[in-house]
Tab-separated table of C-alpha atoms and ligand atoms in Angstrom:
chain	number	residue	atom	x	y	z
Q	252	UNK	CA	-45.375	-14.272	-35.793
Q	253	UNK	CA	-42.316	-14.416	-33.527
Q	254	UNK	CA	-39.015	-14.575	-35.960
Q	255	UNK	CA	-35.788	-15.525	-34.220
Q	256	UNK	CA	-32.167	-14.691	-35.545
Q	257	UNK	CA	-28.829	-16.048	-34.266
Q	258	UNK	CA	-25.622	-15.128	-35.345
Q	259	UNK	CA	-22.352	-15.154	-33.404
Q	260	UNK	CA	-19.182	-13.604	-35.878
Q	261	UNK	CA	-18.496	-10.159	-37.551
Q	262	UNK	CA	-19.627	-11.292	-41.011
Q	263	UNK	CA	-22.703	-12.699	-39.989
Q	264	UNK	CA	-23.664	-9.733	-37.613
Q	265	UNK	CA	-22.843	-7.841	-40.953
Q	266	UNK	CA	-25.549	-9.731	-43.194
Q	267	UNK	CA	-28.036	-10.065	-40.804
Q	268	UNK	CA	-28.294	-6.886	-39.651
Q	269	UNK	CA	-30.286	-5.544	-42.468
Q	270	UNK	CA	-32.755	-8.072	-41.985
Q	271	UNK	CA	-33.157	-7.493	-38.548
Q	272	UNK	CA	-34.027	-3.808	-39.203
Q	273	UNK	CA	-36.291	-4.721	-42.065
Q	274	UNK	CA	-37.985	-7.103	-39.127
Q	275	UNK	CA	-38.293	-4.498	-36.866
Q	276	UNK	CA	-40.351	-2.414	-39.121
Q	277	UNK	CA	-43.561	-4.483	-39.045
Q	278	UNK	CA	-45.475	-4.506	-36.392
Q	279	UNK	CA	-46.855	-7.772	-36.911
Q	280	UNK	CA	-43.662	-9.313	-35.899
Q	281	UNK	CA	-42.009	-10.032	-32.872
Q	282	UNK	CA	-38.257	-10.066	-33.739
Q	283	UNK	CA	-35.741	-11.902	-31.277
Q	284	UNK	CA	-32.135	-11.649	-31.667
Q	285	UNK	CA	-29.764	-14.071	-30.162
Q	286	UNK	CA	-25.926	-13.437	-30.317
Q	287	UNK	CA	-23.772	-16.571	-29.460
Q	288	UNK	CA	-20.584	-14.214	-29.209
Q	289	UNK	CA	-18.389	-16.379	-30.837
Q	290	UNK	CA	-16.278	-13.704	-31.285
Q	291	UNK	CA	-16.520	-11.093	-29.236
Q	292	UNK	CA	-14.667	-7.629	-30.223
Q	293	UNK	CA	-15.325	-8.238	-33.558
Q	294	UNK	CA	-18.817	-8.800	-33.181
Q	295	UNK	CA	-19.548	-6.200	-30.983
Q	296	UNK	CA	-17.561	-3.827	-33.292
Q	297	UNK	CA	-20.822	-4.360	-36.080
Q	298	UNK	CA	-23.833	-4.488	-33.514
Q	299	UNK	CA	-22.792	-1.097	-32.099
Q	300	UNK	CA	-22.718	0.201	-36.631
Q	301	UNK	CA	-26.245	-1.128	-36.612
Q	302	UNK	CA	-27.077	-0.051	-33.301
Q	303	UNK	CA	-28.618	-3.339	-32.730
Q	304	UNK	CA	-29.083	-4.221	-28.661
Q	305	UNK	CA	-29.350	-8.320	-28.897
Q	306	UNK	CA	-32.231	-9.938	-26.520
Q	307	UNK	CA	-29.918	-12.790	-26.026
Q	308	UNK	CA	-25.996	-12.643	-25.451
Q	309	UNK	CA	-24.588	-16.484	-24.362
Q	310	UNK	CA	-21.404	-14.717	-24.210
Q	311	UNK	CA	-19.294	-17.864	-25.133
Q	312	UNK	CA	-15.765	-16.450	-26.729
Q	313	UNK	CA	-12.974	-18.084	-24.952
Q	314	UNK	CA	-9.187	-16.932	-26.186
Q	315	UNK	CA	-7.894	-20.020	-28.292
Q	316	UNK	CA	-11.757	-21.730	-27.990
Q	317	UNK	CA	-11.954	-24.688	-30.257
Q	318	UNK	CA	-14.745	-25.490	-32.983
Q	319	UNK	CA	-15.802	-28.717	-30.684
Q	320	UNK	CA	-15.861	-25.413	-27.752
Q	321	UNK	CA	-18.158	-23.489	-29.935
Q	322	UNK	CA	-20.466	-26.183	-31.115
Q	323	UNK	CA	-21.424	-27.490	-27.778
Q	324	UNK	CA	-21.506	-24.272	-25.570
Q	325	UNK	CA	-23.536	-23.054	-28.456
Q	326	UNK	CA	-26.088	-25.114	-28.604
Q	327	UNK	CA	-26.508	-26.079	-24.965
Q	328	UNK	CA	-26.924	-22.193	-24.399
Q	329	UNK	CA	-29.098	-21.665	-27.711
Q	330	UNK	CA	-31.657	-24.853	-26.683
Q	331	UNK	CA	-32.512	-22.778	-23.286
Q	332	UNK	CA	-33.429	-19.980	-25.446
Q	333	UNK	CA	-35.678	-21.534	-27.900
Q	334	UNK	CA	-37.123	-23.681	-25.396
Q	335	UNK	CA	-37.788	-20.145	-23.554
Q	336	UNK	CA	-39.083	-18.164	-26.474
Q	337	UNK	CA	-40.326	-20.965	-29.395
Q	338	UNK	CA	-40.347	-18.538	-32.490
Q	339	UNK	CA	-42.048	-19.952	-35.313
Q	340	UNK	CA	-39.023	-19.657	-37.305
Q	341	UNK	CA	-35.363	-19.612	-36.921
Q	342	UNK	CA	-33.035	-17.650	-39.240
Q	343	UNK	CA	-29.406	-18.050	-39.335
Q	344	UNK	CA	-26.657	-16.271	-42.128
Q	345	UNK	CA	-24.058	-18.393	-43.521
Q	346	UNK	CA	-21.285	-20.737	-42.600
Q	347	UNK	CA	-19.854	-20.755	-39.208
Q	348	UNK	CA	-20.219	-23.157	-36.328
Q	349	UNK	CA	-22.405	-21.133	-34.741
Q	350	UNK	CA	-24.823	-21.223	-38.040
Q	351	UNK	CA	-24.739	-24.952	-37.269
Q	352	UNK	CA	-25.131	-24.529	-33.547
Q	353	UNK	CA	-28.362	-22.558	-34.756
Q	354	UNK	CA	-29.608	-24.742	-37.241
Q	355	UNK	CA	-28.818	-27.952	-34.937
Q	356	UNK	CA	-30.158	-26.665	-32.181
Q	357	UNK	CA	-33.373	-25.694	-33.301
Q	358	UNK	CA	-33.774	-28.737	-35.814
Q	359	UNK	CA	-33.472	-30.793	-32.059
Q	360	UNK	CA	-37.215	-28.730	-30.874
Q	361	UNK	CA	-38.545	-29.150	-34.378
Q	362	UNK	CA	-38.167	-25.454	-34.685
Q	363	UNK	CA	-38.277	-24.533	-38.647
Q	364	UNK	CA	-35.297	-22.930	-40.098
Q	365	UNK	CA	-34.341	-20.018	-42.638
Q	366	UNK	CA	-31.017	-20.724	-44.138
Q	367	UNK	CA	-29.429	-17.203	-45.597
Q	368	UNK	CA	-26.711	-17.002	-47.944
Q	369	UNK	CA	-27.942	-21.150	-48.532
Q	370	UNK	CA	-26.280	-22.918	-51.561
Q	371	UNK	CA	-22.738	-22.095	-52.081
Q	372	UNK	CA	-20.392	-24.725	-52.625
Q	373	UNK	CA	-17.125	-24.585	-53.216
Q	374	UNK	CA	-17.008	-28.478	-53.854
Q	375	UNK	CA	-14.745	-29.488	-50.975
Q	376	UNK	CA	-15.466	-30.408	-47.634
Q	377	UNK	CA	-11.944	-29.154	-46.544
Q	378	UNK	CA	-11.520	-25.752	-48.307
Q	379	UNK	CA	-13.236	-23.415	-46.910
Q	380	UNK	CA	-12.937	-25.579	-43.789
Q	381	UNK	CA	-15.260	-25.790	-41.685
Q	382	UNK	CA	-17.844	-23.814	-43.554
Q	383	UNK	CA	-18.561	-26.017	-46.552
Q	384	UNK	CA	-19.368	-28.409	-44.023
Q	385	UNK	CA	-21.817	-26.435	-42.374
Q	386	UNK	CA	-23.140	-25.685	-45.220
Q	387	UNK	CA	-24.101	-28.549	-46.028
Q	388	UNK	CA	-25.219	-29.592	-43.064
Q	389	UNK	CA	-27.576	-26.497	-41.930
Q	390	UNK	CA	-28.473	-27.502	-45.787
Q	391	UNK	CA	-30.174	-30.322	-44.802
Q	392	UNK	CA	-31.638	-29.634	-41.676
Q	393	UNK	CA	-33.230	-25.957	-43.177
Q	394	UNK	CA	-36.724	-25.654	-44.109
Q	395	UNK	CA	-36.204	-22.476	-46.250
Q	396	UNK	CA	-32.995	-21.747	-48.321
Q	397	UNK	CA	-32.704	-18.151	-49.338
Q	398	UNK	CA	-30.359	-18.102	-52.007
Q	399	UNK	CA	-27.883	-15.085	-53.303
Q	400	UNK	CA	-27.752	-15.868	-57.222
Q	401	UNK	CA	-29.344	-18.976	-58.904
Q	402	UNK	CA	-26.403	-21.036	-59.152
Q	403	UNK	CA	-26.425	-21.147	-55.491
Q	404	UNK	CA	-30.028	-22.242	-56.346
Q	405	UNK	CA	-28.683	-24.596	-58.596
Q	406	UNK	CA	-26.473	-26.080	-56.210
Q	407	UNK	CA	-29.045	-27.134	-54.149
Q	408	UNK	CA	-31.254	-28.750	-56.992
Q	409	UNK	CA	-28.687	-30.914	-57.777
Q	410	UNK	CA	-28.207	-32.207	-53.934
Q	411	UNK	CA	-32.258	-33.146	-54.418
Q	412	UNK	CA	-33.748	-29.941	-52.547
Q	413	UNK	CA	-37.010	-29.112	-53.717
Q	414	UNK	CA	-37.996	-26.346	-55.892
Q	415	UNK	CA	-40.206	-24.695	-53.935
Q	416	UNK	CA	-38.522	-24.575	-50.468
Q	417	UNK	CA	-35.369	-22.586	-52.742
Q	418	UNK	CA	-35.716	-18.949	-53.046
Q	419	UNK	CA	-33.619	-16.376	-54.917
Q	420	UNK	CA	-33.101	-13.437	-52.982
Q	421	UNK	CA	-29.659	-11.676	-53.936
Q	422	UNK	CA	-27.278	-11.394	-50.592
Q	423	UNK	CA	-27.991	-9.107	-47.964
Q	424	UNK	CA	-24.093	-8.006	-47.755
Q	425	UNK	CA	-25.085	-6.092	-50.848
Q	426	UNK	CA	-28.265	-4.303	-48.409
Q	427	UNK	CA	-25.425	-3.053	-46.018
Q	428	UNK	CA	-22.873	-1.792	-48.141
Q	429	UNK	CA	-25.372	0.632	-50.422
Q	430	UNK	CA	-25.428	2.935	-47.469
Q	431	UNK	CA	-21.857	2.682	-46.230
Q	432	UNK	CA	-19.722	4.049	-49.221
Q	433	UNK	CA	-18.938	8.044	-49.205
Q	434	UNK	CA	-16.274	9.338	-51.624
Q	435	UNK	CA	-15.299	11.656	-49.069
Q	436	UNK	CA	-15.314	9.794	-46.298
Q	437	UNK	CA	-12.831	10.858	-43.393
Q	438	UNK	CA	-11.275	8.521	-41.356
Q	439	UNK	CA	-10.811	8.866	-37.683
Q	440	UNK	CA	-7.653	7.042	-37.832
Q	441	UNK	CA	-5.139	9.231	-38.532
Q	442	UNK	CA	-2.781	6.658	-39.933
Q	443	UNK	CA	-5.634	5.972	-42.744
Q	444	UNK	CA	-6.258	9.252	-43.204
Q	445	UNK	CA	-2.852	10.399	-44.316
Q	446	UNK	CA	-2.008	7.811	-46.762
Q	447	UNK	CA	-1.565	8.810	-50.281
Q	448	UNK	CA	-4.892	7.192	-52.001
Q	449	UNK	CA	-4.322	9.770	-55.165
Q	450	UNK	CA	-0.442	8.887	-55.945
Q	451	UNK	CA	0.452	5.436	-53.996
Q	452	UNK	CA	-1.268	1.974	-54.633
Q	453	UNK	CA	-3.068	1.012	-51.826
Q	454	UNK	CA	-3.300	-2.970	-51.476
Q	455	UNK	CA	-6.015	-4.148	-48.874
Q	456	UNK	CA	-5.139	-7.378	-47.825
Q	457	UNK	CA	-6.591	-9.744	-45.392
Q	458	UNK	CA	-6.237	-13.371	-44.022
Q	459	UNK	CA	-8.041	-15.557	-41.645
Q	460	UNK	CA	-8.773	-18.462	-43.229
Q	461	UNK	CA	-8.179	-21.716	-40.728
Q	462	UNK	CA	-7.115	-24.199	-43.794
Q	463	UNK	CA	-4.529	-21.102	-44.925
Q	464	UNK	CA	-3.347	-21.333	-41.550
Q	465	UNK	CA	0.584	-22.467	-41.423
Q	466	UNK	CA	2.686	-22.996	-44.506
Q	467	UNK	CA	-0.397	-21.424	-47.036
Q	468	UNK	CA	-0.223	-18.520	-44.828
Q	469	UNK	CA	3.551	-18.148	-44.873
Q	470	UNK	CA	3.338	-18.341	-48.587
Q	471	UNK	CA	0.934	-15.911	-49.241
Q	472	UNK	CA	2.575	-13.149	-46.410
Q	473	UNK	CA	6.742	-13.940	-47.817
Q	474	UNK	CA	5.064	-13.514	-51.886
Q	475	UNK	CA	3.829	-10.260	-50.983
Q	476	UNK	CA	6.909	-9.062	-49.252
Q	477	UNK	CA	9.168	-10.096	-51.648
Q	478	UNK	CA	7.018	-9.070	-54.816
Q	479	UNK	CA	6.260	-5.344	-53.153
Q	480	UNK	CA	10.461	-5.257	-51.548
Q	481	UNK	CA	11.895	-2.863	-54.047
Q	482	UNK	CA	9.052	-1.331	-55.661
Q	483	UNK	CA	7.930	2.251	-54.451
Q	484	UNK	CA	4.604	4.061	-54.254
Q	485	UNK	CA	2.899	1.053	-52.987
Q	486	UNK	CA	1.537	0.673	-49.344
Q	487	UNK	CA	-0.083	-2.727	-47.930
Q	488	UNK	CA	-2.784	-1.930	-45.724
Q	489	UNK	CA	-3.270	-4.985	-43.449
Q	490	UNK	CA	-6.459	-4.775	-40.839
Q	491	UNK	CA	-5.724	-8.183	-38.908
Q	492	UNK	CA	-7.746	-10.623	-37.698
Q	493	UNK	CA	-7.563	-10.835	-33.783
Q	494	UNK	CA	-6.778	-14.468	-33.928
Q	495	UNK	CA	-3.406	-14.833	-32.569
Q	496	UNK	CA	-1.954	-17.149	-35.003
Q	497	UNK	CA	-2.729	-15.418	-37.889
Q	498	UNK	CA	-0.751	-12.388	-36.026
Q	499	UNK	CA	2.287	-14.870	-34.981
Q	500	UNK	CA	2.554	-15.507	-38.766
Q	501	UNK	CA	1.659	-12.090	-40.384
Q	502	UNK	CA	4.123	-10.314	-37.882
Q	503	UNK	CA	7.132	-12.974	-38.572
Q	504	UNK	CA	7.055	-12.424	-41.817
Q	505	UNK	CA	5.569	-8.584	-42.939
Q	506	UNK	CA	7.324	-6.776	-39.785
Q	507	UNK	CA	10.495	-6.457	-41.898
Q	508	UNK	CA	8.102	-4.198	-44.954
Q	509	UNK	CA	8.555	-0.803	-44.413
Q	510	UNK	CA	5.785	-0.071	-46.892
Q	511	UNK	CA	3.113	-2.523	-44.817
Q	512	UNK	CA	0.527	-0.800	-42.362
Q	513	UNK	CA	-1.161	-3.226	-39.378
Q	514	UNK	CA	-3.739	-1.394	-38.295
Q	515	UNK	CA	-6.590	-3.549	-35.891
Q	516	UNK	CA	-9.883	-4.842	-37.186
Q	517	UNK	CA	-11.822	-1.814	-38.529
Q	518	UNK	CA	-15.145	-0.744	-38.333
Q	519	UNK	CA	-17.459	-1.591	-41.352
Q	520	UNK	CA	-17.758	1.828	-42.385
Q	521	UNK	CA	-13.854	2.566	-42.495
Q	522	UNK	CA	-13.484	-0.706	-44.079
Q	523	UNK	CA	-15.885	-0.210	-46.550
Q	524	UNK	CA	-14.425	2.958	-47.576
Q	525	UNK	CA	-10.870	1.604	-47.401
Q	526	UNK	CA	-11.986	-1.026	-50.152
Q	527	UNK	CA	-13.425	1.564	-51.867
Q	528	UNK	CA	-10.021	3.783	-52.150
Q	529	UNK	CA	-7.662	0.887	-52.018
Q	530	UNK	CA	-6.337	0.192	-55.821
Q	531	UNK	CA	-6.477	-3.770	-55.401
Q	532	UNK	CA	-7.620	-6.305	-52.512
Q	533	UNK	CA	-5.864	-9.199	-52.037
Q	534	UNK	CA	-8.138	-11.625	-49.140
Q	535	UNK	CA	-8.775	-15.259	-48.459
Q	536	UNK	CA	-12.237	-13.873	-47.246
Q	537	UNK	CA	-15.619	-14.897	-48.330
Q	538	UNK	CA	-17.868	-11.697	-47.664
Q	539	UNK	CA	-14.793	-9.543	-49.375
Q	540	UNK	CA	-15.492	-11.365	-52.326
Q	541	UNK	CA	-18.797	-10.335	-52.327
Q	542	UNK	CA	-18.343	-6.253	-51.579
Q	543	UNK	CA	-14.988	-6.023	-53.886
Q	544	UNK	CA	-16.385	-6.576	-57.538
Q	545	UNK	CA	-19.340	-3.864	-56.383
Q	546	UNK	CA	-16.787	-1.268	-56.078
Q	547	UNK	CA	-15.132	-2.397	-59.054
Q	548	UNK	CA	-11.906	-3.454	-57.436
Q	549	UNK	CA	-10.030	-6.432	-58.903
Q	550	UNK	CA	-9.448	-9.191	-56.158
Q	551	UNK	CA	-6.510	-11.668	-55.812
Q	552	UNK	CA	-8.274	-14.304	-54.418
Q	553	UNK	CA	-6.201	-16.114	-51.549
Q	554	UNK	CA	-7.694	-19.582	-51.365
Q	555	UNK	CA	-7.683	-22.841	-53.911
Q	556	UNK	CA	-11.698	-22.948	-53.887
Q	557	UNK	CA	-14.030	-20.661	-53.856
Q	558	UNK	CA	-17.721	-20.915	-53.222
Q	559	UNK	CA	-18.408	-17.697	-54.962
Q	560	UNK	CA	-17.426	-18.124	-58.229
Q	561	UNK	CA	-19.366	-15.499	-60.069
Q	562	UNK	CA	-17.050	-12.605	-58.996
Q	563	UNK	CA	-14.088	-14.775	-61.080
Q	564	UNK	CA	-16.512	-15.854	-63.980
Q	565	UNK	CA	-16.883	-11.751	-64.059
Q	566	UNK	CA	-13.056	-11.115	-64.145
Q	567	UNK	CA	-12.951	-8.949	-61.446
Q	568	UNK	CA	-12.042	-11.378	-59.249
Q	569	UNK	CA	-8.881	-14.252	-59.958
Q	570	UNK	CA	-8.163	-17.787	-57.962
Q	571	UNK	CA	-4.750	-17.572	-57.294
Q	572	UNK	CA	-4.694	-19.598	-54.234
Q	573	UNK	CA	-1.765	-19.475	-51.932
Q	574	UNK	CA	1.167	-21.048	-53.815
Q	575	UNK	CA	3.936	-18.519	-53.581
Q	576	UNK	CA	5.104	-18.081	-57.243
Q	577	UNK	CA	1.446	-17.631	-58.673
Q	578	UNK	CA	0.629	-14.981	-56.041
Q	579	UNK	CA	3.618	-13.091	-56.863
Q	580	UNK	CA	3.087	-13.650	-60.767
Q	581	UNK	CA	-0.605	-12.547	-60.515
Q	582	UNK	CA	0.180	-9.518	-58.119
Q	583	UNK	CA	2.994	-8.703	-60.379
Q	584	UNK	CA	1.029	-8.657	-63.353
Q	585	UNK	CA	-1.588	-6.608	-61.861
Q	586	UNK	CA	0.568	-3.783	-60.996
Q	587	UNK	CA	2.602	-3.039	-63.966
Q	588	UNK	CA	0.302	-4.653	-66.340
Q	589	UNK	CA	-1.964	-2.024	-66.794
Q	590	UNK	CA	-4.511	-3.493	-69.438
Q	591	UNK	CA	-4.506	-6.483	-67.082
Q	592	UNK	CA	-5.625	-4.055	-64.226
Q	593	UNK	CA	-8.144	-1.998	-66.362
Q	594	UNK	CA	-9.851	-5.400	-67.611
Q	595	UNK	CA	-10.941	-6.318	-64.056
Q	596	UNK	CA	-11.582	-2.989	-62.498
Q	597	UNK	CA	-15.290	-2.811	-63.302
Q	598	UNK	CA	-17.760	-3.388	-61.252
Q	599	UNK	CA	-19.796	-5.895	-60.906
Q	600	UNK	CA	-22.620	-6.980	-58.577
Q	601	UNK	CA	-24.120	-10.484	-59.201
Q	602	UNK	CA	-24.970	-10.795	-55.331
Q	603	UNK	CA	-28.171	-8.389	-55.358
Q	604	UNK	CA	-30.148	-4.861	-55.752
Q	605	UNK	CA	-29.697	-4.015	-52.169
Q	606	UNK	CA	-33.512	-5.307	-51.723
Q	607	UNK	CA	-32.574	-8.637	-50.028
Q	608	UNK	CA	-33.881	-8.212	-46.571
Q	609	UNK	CA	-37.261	-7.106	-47.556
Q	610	UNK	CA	-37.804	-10.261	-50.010
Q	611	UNK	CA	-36.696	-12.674	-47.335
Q	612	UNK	CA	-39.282	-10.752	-44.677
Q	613	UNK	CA	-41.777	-11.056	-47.843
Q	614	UNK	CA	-41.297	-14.756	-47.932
Q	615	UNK	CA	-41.585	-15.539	-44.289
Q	616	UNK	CA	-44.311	-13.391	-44.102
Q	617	UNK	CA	-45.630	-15.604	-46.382
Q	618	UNK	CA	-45.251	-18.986	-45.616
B	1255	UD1	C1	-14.879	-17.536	-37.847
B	1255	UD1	C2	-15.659	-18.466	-38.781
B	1255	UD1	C3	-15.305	-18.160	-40.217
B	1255	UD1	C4	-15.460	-16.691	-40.544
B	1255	UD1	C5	-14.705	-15.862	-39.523
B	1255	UD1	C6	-14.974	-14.405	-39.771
B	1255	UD1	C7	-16.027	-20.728	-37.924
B	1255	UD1	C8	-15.509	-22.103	-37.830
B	1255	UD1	N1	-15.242	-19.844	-38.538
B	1255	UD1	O1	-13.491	-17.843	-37.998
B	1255	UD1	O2	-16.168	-18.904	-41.067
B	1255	UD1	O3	-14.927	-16.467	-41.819
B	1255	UD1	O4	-15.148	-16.194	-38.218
B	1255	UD1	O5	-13.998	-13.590	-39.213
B	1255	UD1	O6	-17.109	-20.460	-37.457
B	1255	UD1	N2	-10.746	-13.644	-31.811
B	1255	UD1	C9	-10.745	-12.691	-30.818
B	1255	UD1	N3	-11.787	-11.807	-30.766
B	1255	UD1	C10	-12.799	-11.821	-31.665
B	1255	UD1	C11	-12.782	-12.788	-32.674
B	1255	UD1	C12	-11.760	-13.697	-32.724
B	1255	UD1	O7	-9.832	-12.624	-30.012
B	1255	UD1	O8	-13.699	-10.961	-31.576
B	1255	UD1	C13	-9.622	-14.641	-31.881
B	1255	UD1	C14	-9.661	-15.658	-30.757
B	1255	UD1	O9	-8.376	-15.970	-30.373
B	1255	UD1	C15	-10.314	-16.860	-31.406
B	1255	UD1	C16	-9.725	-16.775	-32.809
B	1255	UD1	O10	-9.693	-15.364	-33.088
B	1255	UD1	O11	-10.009	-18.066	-30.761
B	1255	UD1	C17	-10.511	-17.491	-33.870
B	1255	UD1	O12	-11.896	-17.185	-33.773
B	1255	UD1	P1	-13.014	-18.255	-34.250
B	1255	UD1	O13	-14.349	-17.691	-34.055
B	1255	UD1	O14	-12.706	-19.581	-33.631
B	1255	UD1	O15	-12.718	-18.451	-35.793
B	1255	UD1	P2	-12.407	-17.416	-36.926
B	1255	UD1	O16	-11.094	-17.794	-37.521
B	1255	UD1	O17	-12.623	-16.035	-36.477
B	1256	UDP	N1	-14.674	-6.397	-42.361
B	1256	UDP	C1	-14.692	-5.342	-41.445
B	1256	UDP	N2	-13.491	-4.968	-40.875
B	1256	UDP	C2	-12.315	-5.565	-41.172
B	1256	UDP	C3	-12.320	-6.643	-42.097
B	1256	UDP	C4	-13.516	-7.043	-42.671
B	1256	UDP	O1	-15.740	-4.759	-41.158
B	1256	UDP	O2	-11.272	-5.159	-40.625
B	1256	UDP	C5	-15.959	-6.833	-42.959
B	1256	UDP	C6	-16.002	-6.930	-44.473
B	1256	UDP	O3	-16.450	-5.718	-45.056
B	1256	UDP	C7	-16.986	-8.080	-44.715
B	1256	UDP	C8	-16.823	-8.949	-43.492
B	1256	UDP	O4	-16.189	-8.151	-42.506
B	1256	UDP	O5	-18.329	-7.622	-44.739
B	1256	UDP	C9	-15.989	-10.156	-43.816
B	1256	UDP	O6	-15.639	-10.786	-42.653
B	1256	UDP	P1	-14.472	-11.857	-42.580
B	1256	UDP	O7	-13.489	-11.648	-43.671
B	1256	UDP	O8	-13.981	-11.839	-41.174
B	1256	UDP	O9	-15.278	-13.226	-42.741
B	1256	UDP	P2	-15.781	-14.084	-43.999
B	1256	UDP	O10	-16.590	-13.205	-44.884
B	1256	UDP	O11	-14.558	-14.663	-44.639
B	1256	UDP	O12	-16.590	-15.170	-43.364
């Protein structure tokens, strides 16, 4: 059986890693890995963690590319490929335009898909934007949906899917963080290593998302300046996204904290552990709100919808989207409120036992 994966941005590299090593160890498999490179640092960054050499790199970033760029040189690269190698199944992880590419691509030569991390909806087409789109669309044109918790299952039922073509599998982020969290871990930047994790409040925060780009943005960046100005003891930690207009509005705004660290994109292991010290996390990202209630660390939630609801149905996670008095109230109330705080610190892990990859080789082992 020949088995196929493409995947083309940090997250996705992230969650399909650990099914690419569960691939690898059966012999009766031939595993191919295609990378689009839709980013490129960023992606790089995770296949060198995972130690994971792709068979395929189309090599398509372009500085400022647009999603019309990345559609189209990703699928006129990725239809060479499958012509080339014609696995019997195609599996692709999540939400971005090169997920679509993928699924697109492959539905063109009748090539059957896996959909992972299949069924979340956040209920509009614009927020997350593009990837509820996507979703929806590799939704359609996937032969296999391998779903993280049943009311992604759920989700699907009601769009008419059938039953048996829906699995439950848990989420494979869960498979890559069990073996990335040390207590002690060290840091080998020394600007992360010398911060105060015992007496200071360390806030993660992090923002990419394009529909937050602009005035959303602005909000969210000028509510957590003013709401941290006078306070003391309290450090922002802010690993930014390379895209330049997220750094154009992040550095307008935050330059003036003196308690607010930029440091680049980390690592997953650094990250990782920096969620795992920091005291809150405030993100507009999706696979955050995965990793965050597992460590027990309450999450201000930086977007109006959210396609993974069962971290806020758990309290450990709250909507707060990016209006500029409600981030401030909830941020306020999380730091000197401290029932609020100790209500949402628990941990919770609805997205899966770490086990994900090797039910999802099970399956297509299966079918
Ligand atoms: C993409 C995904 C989004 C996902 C995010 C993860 C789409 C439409 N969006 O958004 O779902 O949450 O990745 O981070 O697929 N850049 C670099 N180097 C990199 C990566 C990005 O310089 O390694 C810069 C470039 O200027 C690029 C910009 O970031 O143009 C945006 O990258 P892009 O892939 O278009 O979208 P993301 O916002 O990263
Ligand atoms: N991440 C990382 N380094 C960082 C920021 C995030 O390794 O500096 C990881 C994080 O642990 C999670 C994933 O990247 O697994 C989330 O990616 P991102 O927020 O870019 O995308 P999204 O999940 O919103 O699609």
């Amino acid at each position: 059986m020949k088995v196929m994966c493409i995947f083309g941005t940090r997250p996705e590299a992230i969650k399909m890693a650990p099914v690419i090593k569960e691939l690898k160890k059966h012999e009766d498999i031939e595993t191919v890995v295609c990378v689009t490179g839709q980013h490129r640092q960023m992606l790089d960054q995770v296949l060198e963690v995972f130690k994971i050499k792709p068979d395929y790199d189309l090599d398509i970033f372009k500085p400022g590319q647009s999603l019309t760029d990345i559609t189209v040189n990703s699928i006129s690269g990725i239809e060479k490929i499958l012509e080339e190698e014609r696995p019997d199944i195609l599996l692709i992880q999540g939400d971005t335009t090169t997920v679509f590419s993928g699924a697109l691509a492959a539905f063109y030569q009748k090539i059957k898909i896996g959909h992972i991390e299949a069924g979340l909806r956040s209920g509009n087409l614009f927020s997350p934007y593009p990837e509820e789109a996507n979703r929806k669309l590799v939704g359609v044109l996937a032969d296999y949906h391998f779903c993280p918790t049943d009311a992604n299952r759920q989700n699907l039922l009601e769009e008419g899917y059938p039953d048996e073509k829906i699995y439950i599998t848990g989420n494979t982020v869960i498979d890559a963080l069990k073996y990335t969290v040390d207590e002690d871990f060290d840091f080998q930047d020394e600007v992360l290593n010398n911060l105060d994790y015992e007496n200071e409040k360390i806030i993660l925060l992090t923002s990419h998302r394009r529909e937050n780009l602009g005035e959303p943005m602005r909000n969210i960046f000028s509510a957590v300046r003013d709401e941290l100005k006078d306070r003391k003891d309290i450090k922002v930690v802010f690993p930014i996204h390379l895209n330049p207009k997220v750094r154009e509005i992040a550095h307008e705004i935050l330059d003036e904290m003196d308690n607010i660290v930029f440091v680049e994109p980390l690592d997953y292991l650094p990250f990782t552990n920096l969620m795992n010290k920091s005291y809150l996390i405030m993100t507009d990202s999706g696979g955050i709100q995965e990793e965050g209630p597992s460590l027990g660390k309450p999450i201000l939630v930086l977007r109006n919808e959210t396609e993974r609801m069962e971290g806020i149905e758990a309290n450990t996670a709250r909507l707060v989207g990016t209006d500029y008095d409600n981030i401030r109230k909830n941020l306020k109330d999380l730091l000197d409120n401290e029932e609020s705080y100790r209500e949402m610190a628990h941990a919770n892990n609805p997205y899966g036992d770490g086990n994900t990859s090797k039910r999802i080789v099970e399956i297509i082992k299966n079918i």
